[in-house]
């Protein structure tokens, strides 16, 4: 059975409201929604950072009294190693620079100085007074001192640095003399032609160890021979040979050769392993 929907009239509902006086209504502006105490703090902190950064720069980088015009060196440094070129290089590197900039890049300054003068291990730079800093150096001990008559060179690695007679840095360091025919020769480039400097340093250390009280050791470049002067005798060492074995031969000769005290020249390294050449007074 099919039924049809019969439309019925809809009753209209009337609503009543009381109008609000527009003069008393508060209208919220859009920008108020973005107002926050956090934003105030952020702005305050930002301005504070800018202000204190300005004061910091004004009293450091832009302060006239921190421009380095005078460099003072430790008196012990001068007495230990008085090399004018070294101190001039430091002056050229830091003078007329800002103290705080130099402190910030001290490692770069130190590397530049060490590339020219490897004896410098470390360097401290401290503010002393207006436009003045105090520099203190730490030196690396020389591996050996090479003396060519009145001229001395300090050996570090394979590099030779000239040393003045009044420098105290040579104290306690082994000395190797060059023969008189090289007098006046200040260029030592061919000194380590046949063997590296490190080998020669080790050999000289052995000689000082096994010949206690020696007068001095003389080295003959090119021939790679060392002459040990001890108690009026000359001991010839072959630097390219087995030095410990040559020293054993010396000890056996001294112990068993009855005329040892009469010997003037003893060649320990020119012949075979167990043979020596001697010369009497």
PDB file of C-alpha atoms in Angstrom:
ATOM      1  CA  UNK A   1       0.000   0.000   0.000  1.00  0.00           C
ATOM      2  CA  UNK A   2       1.436   3.395  -0.984  1.00  0.00           C
ATOM      3  CA  UNK A   3       0.956   6.550   1.098  1.00  0.00           C
ATOM      4  CA  UNK A   4       1.675  10.070   0.002  1.00  0.00           C
ATOM      5  CA  UNK A   5       3.222  12.681   2.269  1.00  0.00           C
ATOM      6  CA  UNK A   6       0.889  15.542   2.838  1.00  0.00           C
ATOM      7  CA  UNK A   7       2.733  18.874   3.448  1.00  0.00           C
ATOM      8  CA  UNK A   8       1.701  20.798   6.534  1.00  0.00           C
ATOM      9  CA  UNK A   9       2.228  24.532   7.214  1.00  0.00           C
ATOM     10  CA  UNK A  10       5.264  25.474   9.386  1.00  0.00           C
ATOM     11  CA  UNK A  11       4.647  27.689  12.375  1.00  0.00           C
ATOM     12  CA  UNK A  12       6.948  30.718  12.393  1.00  0.00           C
ATOM     13  CA  UNK A  13       8.922  31.249  15.627  1.00  0.00           C
ATOM     14  CA  UNK A  14       9.608  34.817  16.525  1.00  0.00           C
ATOM     15  CA  UNK A  15      12.803  35.672  18.546  1.00  0.00           C
ATOM     16  CA  UNK A  16      13.280  38.754  20.623  1.00  0.00           C
ATOM     17  CA  UNK A  17      16.589  40.388  21.623  1.00  0.00           C
ATOM     18  CA  UNK A  18      17.713  43.444  23.443  1.00  0.00           C
ATOM     19  CA  UNK A  19      20.055  45.683  21.381  1.00  0.00           C
ATOM     20  CA  UNK A  20      23.441  46.546  22.936  1.00  0.00           C
ATOM     21  CA  UNK A  21      24.559  50.091  22.922  1.00  0.00           C
ATOM     22  CA  UNK A  22      27.432  50.312  20.437  1.00  0.00           C
ATOM     23  CA  UNK A  23      28.946  53.198  22.344  1.00  0.00           C
ATOM     24  CA  UNK A  24      29.791  50.931  25.307  1.00  0.00           C
ATOM     25  CA  UNK A  25      31.161  48.076  23.192  1.00  0.00           C
ATOM     26  CA  UNK A  26      34.976  47.571  23.364  1.00  0.00           C
ATOM     27  CA  UNK A  27      36.564  46.681  20.077  1.00  0.00           C
ATOM     28  CA  UNK A  28      39.830  44.615  20.395  1.00  0.00           C
ATOM     29  CA  UNK A  29      42.456  45.774  17.973  1.00  0.00           C
ATOM     30  CA  UNK A  30      44.278  43.075  15.957  1.00  0.00           C
ATOM     31  CA  UNK A  31      47.768  44.026  17.186  1.00  0.00           C
ATOM     32  CA  UNK A  32      46.832  43.336  20.799  1.00  0.00           C
ATOM     33  CA  UNK A  33      46.648  39.641  20.014  1.00  0.00           C
ATOM     34  CA  UNK A  34      50.407  39.640  19.286  1.00  0.00           C
ATOM     35  CA  UNK A  35      51.394  41.501  22.456  1.00  0.00           C
ATOM     36  CA  UNK A  36      53.277  39.185  24.870  1.00  0.00           C
ATOM     37  CA  UNK A  37      55.643  39.558  27.820  1.00  0.00           C
ATOM     38  CA  UNK A  38      58.002  37.129  26.037  1.00  0.00           C
ATOM     39  CA  UNK A  39      58.335  39.563  23.174  1.00  0.00           C
ATOM     40  CA  UNK A  40      59.204  42.320  25.623  1.00  0.00           C
ATOM     41  CA  UNK A  41      61.957  40.198  27.172  1.00  0.00           C
ATOM     42  CA  UNK A  42      63.352  39.261  23.768  1.00  0.00           C
ATOM     43  CA  UNK A  43      63.508  42.907  22.733  1.00  0.00           C
ATOM     44  CA  UNK A  44      65.100  43.862  26.057  1.00  0.00           C
ATOM     45  CA  UNK A  45      67.745  41.132  25.834  1.00  0.00           C
ATOM     46  CA  UNK A  46      68.536  41.991  22.208  1.00  0.00           C
ATOM     47  CA  UNK A  47      69.049  45.657  23.021  1.00  0.00           C
ATOM     48  CA  UNK A  48      71.141  44.716  26.061  1.00  0.00           C
ATOM     49  CA  UNK A  49      73.406  42.495  23.972  1.00  0.00           C
ATOM     50  CA  UNK A  50      73.875  45.205  21.388  1.00  0.00           C
ATOM     51  CA  UNK A  51      74.633  47.765  24.092  1.00  0.00           C
ATOM     52  CA  UNK A  52      77.158  45.587  25.977  1.00  0.00           C
ATOM     53  CA  UNK A  53      78.777  44.478  22.719  1.00  0.00           C
ATOM     54  CA  UNK A  54      79.245  48.109  21.818  1.00  0.00           C
ATOM     55  CA  UNK A  55      80.832  48.815  25.216  1.00  0.00           C
ATOM     56  CA  UNK A  56      83.081  45.761  24.890  1.00  0.00           C
ATOM     57  CA  UNK A  57      84.343  46.761  21.464  1.00  0.00           C
ATOM     58  CA  UNK A  58      84.743  50.356  22.546  1.00  0.00           C
ATOM     59  CA  UNK A  59      86.937  49.345  25.501  1.00  0.00           C
ATOM     60  CA  UNK A  60      88.960  46.648  23.700  1.00  0.00           C
ATOM     61  CA  UNK A  61      89.253  46.660  19.920  1.00  0.00           C
ATOM     62  CA  UNK A  62      88.628  50.368  19.538  1.00  0.00           C
ATOM     63  CA  UNK A  63      90.529  51.483  22.632  1.00  0.00           C
ATOM     64  CA  UNK A  64      93.667  53.422  21.789  1.00  0.00           C
ATOM     65  CA  UNK A  65      95.622  52.096  24.793  1.00  0.00           C
ATOM     66  CA  UNK A  66      95.462  48.523  23.446  1.00  0.00           C
ATOM     67  CA  UNK A  67      97.320  49.334  20.235  1.00  0.00           C
ATOM     68  CA  UNK A  68     100.775  47.754  20.681  1.00  0.00           C
ATOM     69  CA  UNK A  69     103.529  50.319  20.265  1.00  0.00           C
ATOM     70  CA  UNK A  70     106.166  48.905  22.606  1.00  0.00           C
ATOM     71  CA  UNK A  71     107.298  45.319  23.205  1.00  0.00           C
ATOM     72  CA  UNK A  72     109.236  44.327  26.329  1.00  0.00           C
ATOM     73  CA  UNK A  73     111.178  41.047  26.436  1.00  0.00           C
ATOM     74  CA  UNK A  74     112.078  38.917  29.414  1.00  0.00           C
ATOM     75  CA  UNK A  75     115.693  39.549  30.502  1.00  0.00           C
ATOM     76  CA  UNK A  76     116.268  35.802  30.877  1.00  0.00           C
ATOM     77  CA  UNK A  77     115.235  35.302  27.233  1.00  0.00           C
ATOM     78  CA  UNK A  78     117.716  37.938  26.074  1.00  0.00           C
ATOM     79  CA  UNK A  79     120.548  36.398  28.105  1.00  0.00           C
ATOM     80  CA  UNK A  80     119.686  32.878  26.935  1.00  0.00           C
ATOM     81  CA  UNK A  81     119.350  33.524  23.225  1.00  0.00           C
ATOM     82  CA  UNK A  82     120.088  37.016  21.976  1.00  0.00           C
ATOM     83  CA  UNK A  83     119.254  36.807  18.300  1.00  0.00           C
ATOM     84  CA  UNK A  84     118.271  40.271  16.961  1.00  0.00           C
ATOM     85  CA  UNK A  85     116.515  38.806  13.925  1.00  0.00           C
ATOM     86  CA  UNK A  86     114.178  36.791  16.170  1.00  0.00           C
ATOM     87  CA  UNK A  87     113.068  39.751  18.272  1.00  0.00           C
ATOM     88  CA  UNK A  88     112.788  41.966  15.220  1.00  0.00           C
ATOM     89  CA  UNK A  89     110.471  39.403  13.610  1.00  0.00           C
ATOM     90  CA  UNK A  90     108.230  39.393  16.677  1.00  0.00           C
ATOM     91  CA  UNK A  91     108.129  43.197  16.690  1.00  0.00           C
ATOM     92  CA  UNK A  92     107.166  43.301  13.024  1.00  0.00           C
ATOM     93  CA  UNK A  93     104.431  40.748  13.615  1.00  0.00           C
ATOM     94  CA  UNK A  94     102.651  42.287  16.610  1.00  0.00           C
ATOM     95  CA  UNK A  95     103.483  46.007  16.664  1.00  0.00           C
ATOM     96  CA  UNK A  96     100.653  48.373  15.728  1.00  0.00           C
ATOM     97  CA  UNK A  97      98.173  45.540  16.152  1.00  0.00           C
ATOM     98  CA  UNK A  98      95.433  45.440  18.765  1.00  0.00           C
ATOM     99  CA  UNK A  99      96.426  43.465  21.859  1.00  0.00           C
ATOM    100  CA  UNK A 100      93.203  41.436  21.910  1.00  0.00           C
ATOM    101  CA  UNK A 101      93.514  40.572  18.234  1.00  0.00           C
ATOM    102  CA  UNK A 102      97.085  39.380  18.795  1.00  0.00           C
ATOM    103  CA  UNK A 103      95.964  37.263  21.766  1.00  0.00           C
ATOM    104  CA  UNK A 104      93.187  35.749  19.698  1.00  0.00           C
ATOM    105  CA  UNK A 105      95.537  34.799  16.865  1.00  0.00           C
ATOM    106  CA  UNK A 106      98.597  34.026  18.997  1.00  0.00           C
ATOM    107  CA  UNK A 107      98.956  30.511  17.594  1.00  0.00           C
ATOM    108  CA  UNK A 108      99.198  31.909  14.063  1.00  0.00           C
ATOM    109  CA  UNK A 109     101.808  34.445  15.184  1.00  0.00           C
ATOM    110  CA  UNK A 110     103.774  31.665  16.924  1.00  0.00           C
ATOM    111  CA  UNK A 111     103.727  29.470  13.814  1.00  0.00           C
ATOM    112  CA  UNK A 112     105.060  32.340  11.708  1.00  0.00           C
ATOM    113  CA  UNK A 113     107.882  32.938  14.189  1.00  0.00           C
ATOM    114  CA  UNK A 114     108.744  29.232  14.449  1.00  0.00           C
ATOM    115  CA  UNK A 115     108.935  28.892  10.659  1.00  0.00           C
ATOM    116  CA  UNK A 116     111.781  31.415  10.750  1.00  0.00           C
ATOM    117  CA  UNK A 117     113.318  30.425  14.085  1.00  0.00           C
ATOM    118  CA  UNK A 118     112.464  26.831  15.128  1.00  0.00           C
ATOM    119  CA  UNK A 119     114.176  27.246  18.506  1.00  0.00           C
ATOM    120  CA  UNK A 120     111.007  28.949  19.836  1.00  0.00           C
ATOM    121  CA  UNK A 121     108.682  26.429  21.502  1.00  0.00           C
ATOM    122  CA  UNK A 122     106.073  28.792  22.941  1.00  0.00           C
ATOM    123  CA  UNK A 123     105.381  32.471  23.444  1.00  0.00           C
ATOM    124  CA  UNK A 124     103.245  34.382  25.952  1.00  0.00           C
ATOM    125  CA  UNK A 125     102.015  37.931  25.316  1.00  0.00           C
ATOM    126  CA  UNK A 126     100.622  39.890  28.264  1.00  0.00           C
ATOM    127  CA  UNK A 127      99.342  43.438  28.530  1.00  0.00           C
ATOM    128  CA  UNK A 128     101.762  45.486  30.633  1.00  0.00           C
ATOM    129  CA  UNK A 129     100.623  49.110  30.408  1.00  0.00           C
ATOM    130  CA  UNK A 130      99.152  51.510  27.872  1.00  0.00           C
ATOM    131  CA  UNK A 131     100.378  50.531  24.392  1.00  0.00           C
ATOM    132  CA  UNK A 132     102.919  48.122  25.938  1.00  0.00           C
ATOM    133  CA  UNK A 133     103.038  44.308  26.087  1.00  0.00           C
ATOM    134  CA  UNK A 134     105.465  41.896  27.735  1.00  0.00           C
ATOM    135  CA  UNK A 135     106.621  38.909  25.675  1.00  0.00           C
ATOM    136  CA  UNK A 136     108.156  35.794  27.211  1.00  0.00           C
ATOM    137  CA  UNK A 137     109.598  32.975  25.095  1.00  0.00           C
ATOM    138  CA  UNK A 138     110.181  29.306  25.763  1.00  0.00           C
ATOM    139  CA  UNK A 139     113.113  27.832  23.843  1.00  0.00           C
ATOM    140  CA  UNK A 140     113.820  24.307  22.619  1.00  0.00           C
ATOM    141  CA  UNK A 141     117.270  23.045  23.707  1.00  0.00           C
ATOM    142  CA  UNK A 142     119.728  22.619  20.851  1.00  0.00           C
ATOM    143  CA  UNK A 143     120.540  19.039  19.839  1.00  0.00           C
ATOM    144  CA  UNK A 144     124.207  19.925  19.513  1.00  0.00           C
ATOM    145  CA  UNK A 145     126.552  22.899  19.183  1.00  0.00           C
ATOM    146  CA  UNK A 146     128.827  23.014  16.131  1.00  0.00           C
ATOM    147  CA  UNK A 147     131.815  25.288  16.655  1.00  0.00           C
ATOM    148  CA  UNK A 148     133.826  26.612  13.736  1.00  0.00           C
ATOM    149  CA  UNK A 149     136.701  28.379  15.490  1.00  0.00           C
ATOM    150  CA  UNK A 150     135.073  31.483  17.009  1.00  0.00           C
ATOM    151  CA  UNK A 151     131.690  30.987  15.330  1.00  0.00           C
ATOM    152  CA  UNK A 152     129.063  28.732  16.876  1.00  0.00           C
ATOM    153  CA  UNK A 153     125.931  27.176  15.422  1.00  0.00           C
ATOM    154  CA  UNK A 154     123.083  25.494  17.268  1.00  0.00           C
ATOM    155  CA  UNK A 155     121.594  22.415  15.617  1.00  0.00           C
ATOM    156  CA  UNK A 156     117.841  21.752  15.795  1.00  0.00           C
ATOM    157  CA  UNK A 157     116.786  18.838  13.628  1.00  0.00           C
ATOM    158  CA  UNK A 158     118.749  19.565  10.470  1.00  0.00           C
ATOM    159  CA  UNK A 159     118.726  23.351  10.769  1.00  0.00           C
ATOM    160  CA  UNK A 160     121.671  25.397  12.037  1.00  0.00           C
ATOM    161  CA  UNK A 161     121.217  28.707  13.848  1.00  0.00           C
ATOM    162  CA  UNK A 162     124.122  31.002  14.622  1.00  0.00           C
ATOM    163  CA  UNK A 163     124.757  31.648  18.316  1.00  0.00           C
ATOM    164  CA  UNK A 164     126.585  34.566  19.870  1.00  0.00           C
ATOM    165  CA  UNK A 165     129.330  33.907  22.407  1.00  0.00           C
ATOM    166  CA  UNK A 166     127.459  35.488  25.321  1.00  0.00           C
ATOM    167  CA  UNK A 167     124.322  33.365  24.862  1.00  0.00           C
ATOM    168  CA  UNK A 168     123.680  30.945  27.716  1.00  0.00           C
ATOM    169  CA  UNK A 169     121.499  28.549  25.761  1.00  0.00           C
ATOM    170  CA  UNK A 170     124.528  26.388  24.879  1.00  0.00           C
ATOM    171  CA  UNK A 171     125.152  25.459  28.512  1.00  0.00           C
ATOM    172  CA  UNK A 172     125.213  21.682  28.992  1.00  0.00           C
ATOM    173  CA  UNK A 173     124.977  20.889  25.264  1.00  0.00           C
ATOM    174  CA  UNK A 174     127.529  18.678  23.495  1.00  0.00           C
ATOM    175  CA  UNK A 175     129.974  20.597  21.297  1.00  0.00           C
ATOM    176  CA  UNK A 176     131.386  19.377  17.991  1.00  0.00           C
ATOM    177  CA  UNK A 177     134.372  21.283  16.566  1.00  0.00           C
ATOM    178  CA  UNK A 178     135.225  21.703  12.900  1.00  0.00           C
ATOM    179  CA  UNK A 179     138.841  21.614  11.655  1.00  0.00           C
ATOM    180  CA  UNK A 180     140.878  24.776  11.236  1.00  0.00           C
ATOM    181  CA  UNK A 181     140.859  24.661   7.428  1.00  0.00           C
ATOM    182  CA  UNK A 182     137.128  25.491   7.529  1.00  0.00           C
ATOM    183  CA  UNK A 183     137.784  28.721   9.411  1.00  0.00           C
ATOM    184  CA  UNK A 184     135.675  31.578   8.086  1.00  0.00           C
ATOM    185  CA  UNK A 185     133.136  29.262   6.491  1.00  0.00           C
ATOM    186  CA  UNK A 186     129.689  30.194   7.822  1.00  0.00           C
ATOM    187  CA  UNK A 187     127.647  28.094   5.391  1.00  0.00           C
ATOM    188  CA  UNK A 188     127.242  24.529   6.685  1.00  0.00           C
ATOM    189  CA  UNK A 189     125.001  23.197   3.906  1.00  0.00           C
ATOM    190  CA  UNK A 190     127.350  20.311   3.036  1.00  0.00           C
ATOM    191  CA  UNK A 191     127.897  19.183   6.609  1.00  0.00           C
ATOM    192  CA  UNK A 192     125.232  16.469   6.453  1.00  0.00           C
ATOM    193  CA  UNK A 193     125.821  15.338   2.896  1.00  0.00           C
ATOM    194  CA  UNK A 194     126.627  11.678   3.559  1.00  0.00           C
ATOM    195  CA  UNK A 195     124.651  11.163   6.753  1.00  0.00           C
ATOM    196  CA  UNK A 196     121.688  12.988   8.312  1.00  0.00           C
ATOM    197  CA  UNK A 197     122.099  15.339  11.239  1.00  0.00           C
ATOM    198  CA  UNK A 198     120.263  12.994  13.617  1.00  0.00           C
ATOM    199  CA  UNK A 199     122.904  10.289  13.082  1.00  0.00           C
ATOM    200  CA  UNK A 200     125.732  12.694  13.818  1.00  0.00           C
ATOM    201  CA  UNK A 201     124.013  13.874  17.011  1.00  0.00           C
ATOM    202  CA  UNK A 202     123.681  10.272  18.232  1.00  0.00           C
ATOM    203  CA  UNK A 203     127.324   9.536  17.384  1.00  0.00           C
ATOM    204  CA  UNK A 204     128.591  12.567  19.288  1.00  0.00           C
ATOM    205  CA  UNK A 205     126.452  11.587  22.289  1.00  0.00           C
ATOM    206  CA  UNK A 206     128.117   8.166  22.266  1.00  0.00           C
ATOM    207  CA  UNK A 207     131.574   9.716  22.153  1.00  0.00           C
ATOM    208  CA  UNK A 208     130.848  11.995  25.107  1.00  0.00           C
ATOM    209  CA  UNK A 209     129.441   9.004  26.974  1.00  0.00           C
ATOM    210  CA  UNK A 210     132.307   6.583  26.307  1.00  0.00           C
ATOM    211  CA  UNK A 211     135.142   9.097  26.558  1.00  0.00           C
ATOM    212  CA  UNK A 212     134.324  10.916  29.818  1.00  0.00           C
ATOM    213  CA  UNK A 213     136.476  13.946  30.453  1.00  0.00           C
ATOM    214  CA  UNK A 214     137.406  14.426  26.800  1.00  0.00           C
ATOM    215  CA  UNK A 215     138.884  17.786  25.835  1.00  0.00           C
ATOM    216  CA  UNK A 216     136.857  18.163  22.651  1.00  0.00           C
ATOM    217  CA  UNK A 217     135.646  16.311  19.554  1.00  0.00           C
ATOM    218  CA  UNK A 218     136.596  17.413  16.040  1.00  0.00           C
ATOM    219  CA  UNK A 219     134.614  16.379  12.980  1.00  0.00           C
ATOM    220  CA  UNK A 220     136.041  16.100   9.448  1.00  0.00           C
ATOM    221  CA  UNK A 221     133.198  16.698   6.943  1.00  0.00           C
ATOM    222  CA  UNK A 222     133.459  14.710   3.731  1.00  0.00           C
ATOM    223  CA  UNK A 223     135.670  12.086   5.328  1.00  0.00           C
ATOM    224  CA  UNK A 224     133.061  11.405   8.046  1.00  0.00           C
ATOM    225  CA  UNK A 225     135.750  10.989  10.685  1.00  0.00           C
ATOM    226  CA  UNK A 226     135.743  12.266  14.252  1.00  0.00           C
ATOM    227  CA  UNK A 227     138.819  12.907  16.343  1.00  0.00           C
ATOM    228  CA  UNK A 228     138.458  12.629  20.104  1.00  0.00           C
ATOM    229  CA  UNK A 229     141.089  14.575  22.062  1.00  0.00           C
ATOM    230  CA  UNK A 230     141.628  13.002  25.483  1.00  0.00           C
ATOM    231  CA  UNK A 231     144.591  13.090  27.872  1.00  0.00           C
ATOM    232  CA  UNK A 232     147.038  14.144  25.173  1.00  0.00           C
ATOM    233  CA  UNK A 233     145.907  11.419  22.765  1.00  0.00           C
ATOM    234  CA  UNK A 234     143.911  11.544  19.541  1.00  0.00           C
ATOM    235  CA  UNK A 235     141.345   8.819  18.852  1.00  0.00           C
ATOM    236  CA  UNK A 236     140.137   8.550  15.253  1.00  0.00           C
ATOM    237  CA  UNK A 237     136.533   7.351  14.838  1.00  0.00           C
ATOM    238  CA  UNK A 238     134.901   6.257  11.584  1.00  0.00           C
ATOM    239  CA  UNK A 239     131.434   7.816  11.732  1.00  0.00           C
ATOM    240  CA  UNK A 240     130.171   5.575   8.945  1.00  0.00           C
ATOM    241  CA  UNK A 241     131.377   2.446  10.749  1.00  0.00           C
ATOM    242  CA  UNK A 242     130.247   0.547  13.836  1.00  0.00           C
ATOM    243  CA  UNK A 243     131.007   3.066  16.566  1.00  0.00           C
ATOM    244  CA  UNK A 244     130.136   0.784  19.547  1.00  0.00           C
ATOM    245  CA  UNK A 245     132.589  -1.791  18.195  1.00  0.00           C
ATOM    246  CA  UNK A 246     135.290   0.878  17.789  1.00  0.00           C
ATOM    247  CA  UNK A 247     134.748   1.904  21.398  1.00  0.00           C
ATOM    248  CA  UNK A 248     135.105  -1.732  22.524  1.00  0.00           C
ATOM    249  CA  UNK A 249     138.414  -1.899  20.674  1.00  0.00           C
ATOM    250  CA  UNK A 250     139.497   1.228  22.531  1.00  0.00           C
ATOM    251  CA  UNK A 251     138.570  -0.323  25.894  1.00  0.00           C
ATOM    252  CA  UNK A 252     140.417  -3.572  25.084  1.00  0.00           C
ATOM    253  CA  UNK A 253     143.453  -1.645  23.912  1.00  0.00           C
ATOM    254  CA  UNK A 254     143.482   0.446  27.062  1.00  0.00           C
ATOM    255  CA  UNK A 255     143.118  -2.623  29.272  1.00  0.00           C
ATOM    256  CA  UNK A 256     145.584  -5.034  27.666  1.00  0.00           C
ATOM    257  CA  UNK A 257     148.139  -3.000  25.700  1.00  0.00           C
ATOM    258  CA  UNK A 258     151.027  -2.377  28.051  1.00  0.00           C
ATOM    259  CA  UNK A 259     152.354   0.669  26.183  1.00  0.00           C
ATOM    260  CA  UNK A 260     148.973   2.359  25.997  1.00  0.00           C
ATOM    261  CA  UNK A 261     150.182   5.420  27.940  1.00  0.00           C
ATOM    262  CA  UNK A 262     152.881   5.992  25.295  1.00  0.00           C
ATOM    263  CA  UNK A 263     150.409   6.169  22.416  1.00  0.00           C
ATOM    264  CA  UNK A 264     149.658   9.515  20.772  1.00  0.00           C
ATOM    265  CA  UNK A 265     147.382   8.560  17.854  1.00  0.00           C
ATOM    266  CA  UNK A 266     144.904   5.666  17.815  1.00  0.00           C
ATOM    267  CA  UNK A 267     142.865   4.919  14.676  1.00  0.00           C
ATOM    268  CA  UNK A 268     139.917   2.767  15.736  1.00  0.00           C
ATOM    269  CA  UNK A 269     137.913   2.639  12.516  1.00  0.00           C
ATOM    270  CA  UNK A 270     140.108   2.484   9.407  1.00  0.00           C
ATOM    271  CA  UNK A 271     140.933  -1.242   9.397  1.00  0.00           C
ATOM    272  CA  UNK A 272     138.979  -4.426   9.888  1.00  0.00           C
ATOM    273  CA  UNK A 273     136.594  -5.048  12.737  1.00  0.00           C
ATOM    274  CA  UNK A 274     139.112  -6.015  15.429  1.00  0.00           C
ATOM    275  CA  UNK A 275     142.189  -4.130  14.227  1.00  0.00           C
ATOM    276  CA  UNK A 276     143.459  -0.682  15.107  1.00  0.00           C
ATOM    277  CA  UNK A 277     146.321   1.556  14.016  1.00  0.00           C
ATOM    278  CA  UNK A 278     148.441   3.131  16.745  1.00  0.00           C
ATOM    279  CA  UNK A 279     151.267   5.645  16.856  1.00  0.00           C
ATOM    280  CA  UNK A 280     153.603   6.116  19.780  1.00  0.00           C
ATOM    281  CA  UNK A 281     155.005   9.396  21.042  1.00  0.00           C
TER     282      UNK A 281
END
